[in-house]
Amino acid sequence: MAAQTVYQTERGVHLVLRILYFFFFGLWFSAIWASIAWVLSVTIIGLPLGLWMLNRLPQVTTLRPQRSSLVVAENGSIYHTDVKQRPFLIRAIWFLLVGWWFSALWLAAAWALCTVIIGMPIGFLMFDRVPAVITLARS
C-alpha cells in the first residue's frame, strides 16, 4: 500500500454565523486586512508578514478554517507535507516584474466581486489564489 495524502479541515464556525460575520464584519475588515498585507508584501522586510496575512485572507473574510494536507505512510505514521515550490529565482523575478502590481489588481477585483452576491464564489476563489498571484506560491 502506497502513502496516501489526506486533506484535513478543522471544524469551523457554523455557516449561519460565518454569513453574519461576513456581512457585518468580514467584508469591510478584509479590505483593510488585504491592503495592509499587500503594502507589507511589497517591502523586503514586511514580505513574510504580508504573505502570512494574505494566506489567512479567506479566514479573515469568512472565518473559513485553515486546511492542511497530511500523509499517511505505509507503517501508519502521519506527517504534514509541503507542496514542492517553484525555484526561488523564478518566484523572485515574477514578484519583481509582475506579482507586486498584478496582485493589487487581483485583490481589488476579488473584493469587488465579494460585494455582490453573484460574484462571491469567484471572489472567494480569487482570495484563495492571492499567494500564487503575488509569488507563484503553490498550496
mmCIF file of C-alpha atoms in Angstrom:
data_model
loop_
_atom_site.group_PDB
_atom_site.id
_atom_site.type_symbol
_atom_site.label_atom_id
_atom_site.label_comp_id
_atom_site.label_asym_id
_atom_site.label_seq_id
_atom_site.Cartn_x
_atom_site.Cartn_y
_atom_site.Cartn_z
ATOM 1 C CA MET A 1 0.000 0.000 0.000
ATOM 2 C CA ALA A 2 1.442 3.377 -1.010
ATOM 3 C CA ALA A 3 1.388 6.528 1.091
ATOM 4 C CA GLN A 4 -1.926 8.341 0.933
ATOM 5 C CA THR A 5 -2.481 12.111 1.162
ATOM 6 C CA VAL A 6 -5.403 13.245 3.292
ATOM 7 C CA TYR A 7 -6.683 16.817 3.411
ATOM 8 C CA GLN A 8 -7.716 17.836 6.882
ATOM 9 C CA THR A 9 -10.007 20.750 7.664
ATOM 10 C CA GLU A 10 -10.720 21.719 11.232
ATOM 11 C CA ARG A 11 -14.352 22.135 12.174
ATOM 12 C CA GLY A 12 -15.168 25.775 11.793
ATOM 13 C CA VAL A 13 -17.858 28.115 12.909
ATOM 14 C CA HIS A 14 -21.470 27.346 11.958
ATOM 15 C CA LEU A 15 -22.413 28.518 8.444
ATOM 16 C CA VAL A 16 -25.067 30.990 9.646
ATOM 17 C CA LEU A 17 -22.529 32.676 11.931
ATOM 18 C CA ARG A 18 -20.000 32.803 9.096
ATOM 19 C CA ILE A 19 -22.547 34.529 6.843
ATOM 20 C CA LEU A 20 -23.429 37.074 9.536
ATOM 21 C CA TYR A 21 -19.735 37.651 10.247
ATOM 22 C CA PHE A 22 -19.048 38.228 6.558
ATOM 23 C CA PHE A 23 -21.799 40.811 6.080
ATOM 24 C CA PHE A 24 -21.284 42.715 9.339
ATOM 25 C CA PHE A 25 -17.509 42.495 9.761
ATOM 26 C CA GLY A 26 -15.625 40.372 7.231
ATOM 27 C CA LEU A 27 -16.362 42.385 4.107
ATOM 28 C CA TRP A 28 -15.016 45.736 5.280
ATOM 29 C CA PHE A 29 -12.309 44.267 7.523
ATOM 30 C CA SER A 30 -10.966 42.081 4.723
ATOM 31 C CA ALA A 31 -10.422 45.210 2.613
ATOM 32 C CA ILE A 32 -8.295 46.748 5.381
ATOM 33 C CA TRP A 33 -6.501 43.417 6.018
ATOM 34 C CA ALA A 34 -5.742 42.903 2.301
ATOM 35 C CA SER A 35 -4.494 46.479 1.901
ATOM 36 C CA ILE A 36 -2.119 46.211 4.852
ATOM 37 C CA ALA A 37 -0.961 42.759 3.726
ATOM 38 C CA TRP A 38 -0.286 43.998 0.198
ATOM 39 C CA VAL A 39 1.712 47.013 1.409
ATOM 40 C CA LEU A 40 3.762 44.739 3.663
ATOM 41 C CA SER A 41 4.282 42.289 0.804
ATOM 42 C CA VAL A 42 5.871 44.853 -1.491
ATOM 43 C CA THR A 43 8.553 45.665 1.073
ATOM 44 C CA ILE A 44 11.505 43.366 1.667
ATOM 45 C CA ILE A 45 11.190 43.479 5.451
ATOM 46 C CA GLY A 46 7.400 43.108 5.520
ATOM 47 C CA LEU A 47 7.179 40.355 2.889
ATOM 48 C CA PRO A 48 6.975 37.378 5.307
ATOM 49 C CA LEU A 49 4.262 39.005 7.416
ATOM 50 C CA GLY A 50 2.409 40.224 4.331
ATOM 51 C CA LEU A 51 2.364 36.742 2.796
ATOM 52 C CA TRP A 52 1.258 35.246 6.114
ATOM 53 C CA MET A 53 -1.617 37.740 6.176
ATOM 54 C CA LEU A 54 -2.552 37.040 2.554
ATOM 55 C CA ASN A 55 -2.613 33.292 3.262
ATOM 56 C CA ARG A 56 -5.147 33.957 6.019
ATOM 57 C CA LEU A 57 -7.336 36.285 3.961
ATOM 58 C CA PRO A 58 -10.121 33.694 3.410
ATOM 59 C CA GLN A 59 -10.209 33.056 7.152
ATOM 60 C CA VAL A 60 -10.378 36.788 7.925
ATOM 61 C CA THR A 61 -13.107 37.312 5.332
ATOM 62 C CA THR A 62 -15.421 34.417 6.235
ATOM 63 C CA LEU A 63 -13.950 32.589 9.260
ATOM 64 C CA ARG A 64 -13.173 29.643 6.987
ATOM 65 C CA PRO A 65 -10.863 27.209 8.818
ATOM 66 C CA GLN A 66 -7.368 26.521 7.507
ATOM 67 C CA ARG A 67 -6.802 23.322 5.544
ATOM 68 C CA SER A 68 -3.693 21.195 5.875
ATOM 69 C CA SER A 69 -2.518 18.134 3.990
ATOM 70 C CA LEU A 70 -1.392 15.059 5.863
ATOM 71 C CA VAL A 71 0.329 11.973 4.506
ATOM 72 C CA VAL A 72 -0.445 8.549 5.933
ATOM 73 C CA ALA A 73 2.591 6.314 5.401
ATOM 74 C CA GLU A 74 2.554 2.545 4.921
ATOM 75 C CA ASN A 75 3.590 1.985 8.528
ATOM 76 C CA GLY A 76 0.628 4.064 9.753
ATOM 77 C CA SER A 77 2.575 7.153 10.730
ATOM 78 C CA ILE A 78 1.016 10.518 9.862
ATOM 79 C CA TYR A 79 3.000 13.623 8.962
ATOM 80 C CA HIS A 80 2.442 17.038 7.384
ATOM 81 C CA THR A 81 3.695 17.570 3.875
ATOM 82 C CA ASP A 82 4.630 20.702 1.982
ATOM 83 C CA VAL A 83 3.937 21.251 -1.682
ATOM 84 C CA LYS A 84 7.065 21.463 -3.826
ATOM 85 C CA GLN A 85 7.530 25.110 -4.817
ATOM 86 C CA ARG A 86 8.994 26.593 -7.966
ATOM 87 C CA PRO A 87 12.648 27.697 -7.803
ATOM 88 C CA PHE A 88 13.248 30.804 -5.703
ATOM 89 C CA LEU A 89 14.831 32.768 -8.560
ATOM 90 C CA ILE A 90 11.785 32.301 -10.806
ATOM 91 C CA ARG A 91 9.454 33.330 -7.977
ATOM 92 C CA ALA A 92 11.579 36.389 -7.183
ATOM 93 C CA ILE A 93 11.653 37.517 -10.824
ATOM 94 C CA TRP A 94 7.885 37.014 -11.099
ATOM 95 C CA PHE A 95 7.345 39.083 -7.937
ATOM 96 C CA LEU A 96 9.551 41.948 -9.139
ATOM 97 C CA LEU A 97 8.158 42.115 -12.678
ATOM 98 C CA VAL A 98 4.501 41.094 -12.312
ATOM 99 C CA GLY A 99 3.434 39.886 -8.881
ATOM 100 C CA TRP A 100 3.560 43.107 -6.884
ATOM 101 C CA TRP A 101 1.343 45.189 -9.197
ATOM 102 C CA PHE A 102 -0.878 42.394 -10.554
ATOM 103 C CA SER A 103 -1.720 41.224 -7.030
ATOM 104 C CA ALA A 104 -3.093 44.693 -6.212
ATOM 105 C CA LEU A 105 -5.448 44.485 -9.189
ATOM 106 C CA TRP A 106 -6.322 40.893 -8.299
ATOM 107 C CA LEU A 107 -7.164 41.785 -4.683
ATOM 108 C CA ALA A 108 -9.282 44.770 -5.733
ATOM 109 C CA ALA A 109 -11.211 42.646 -8.237
ATOM 110 C CA ALA A 110 -11.723 39.841 -5.701
ATOM 111 C CA TRP A 111 -13.008 42.239 -3.066
ATOM 112 C CA ALA A 112 -15.316 43.942 -5.588
ATOM 113 C CA LEU A 113 -16.741 40.559 -6.617
ATOM 114 C CA CYS A 114 -17.418 39.739 -2.969
ATOM 115 C CA THR A 115 -19.607 42.827 -2.631
ATOM 116 C CA VAL A 116 -22.264 41.337 -4.943
ATOM 117 C CA ILE A 117 -23.922 38.002 -4.252
ATOM 118 C CA ILE A 118 -23.439 36.644 -7.772
ATOM 119 C CA GLY A 119 -19.702 37.380 -7.698
ATOM 120 C CA MET A 120 -18.976 35.942 -4.237
ATOM 121 C CA PRO A 121 -17.931 32.435 -5.328
ATOM 122 C CA ILE A 122 -15.446 33.833 -7.839
ATOM 123 C CA GLY A 123 -14.233 36.463 -5.359
ATOM 124 C CA PHE A 124 -13.577 33.826 -2.696
ATOM 125 C CA LEU A 125 -11.703 31.659 -5.206
ATOM 126 C CA MET A 126 -9.619 34.689 -6.134
ATOM 127 C CA PHE A 127 -8.817 35.346 -2.446
ATOM 128 C CA ASP A 128 -7.565 31.749 -2.209
ATOM 129 C CA ARG A 129 -5.224 32.320 -5.171
ATOM 130 C CA VAL A 130 -3.570 35.565 -3.946
ATOM 131 C CA PRO A 131 -0.322 33.882 -2.756
ATOM 132 C CA ALA A 132 0.047 32.270 -6.197
ATOM 133 C CA VAL A 133 -0.565 35.584 -7.935
ATOM 134 C CA ILE A 134 1.948 37.542 -5.884
ATOM 135 C CA THR A 135 4.784 34.963 -5.663
ATOM 136 C CA LEU A 136 3.719 31.873 -7.643
ATOM 137 C CA ALA A 137 3.336 30.003 -4.335
ATOM 138 C CA ARG A 138 1.705 26.600 -4.614
ATOM 139 C CA SER A 139 -0.716 25.422 -1.990
#
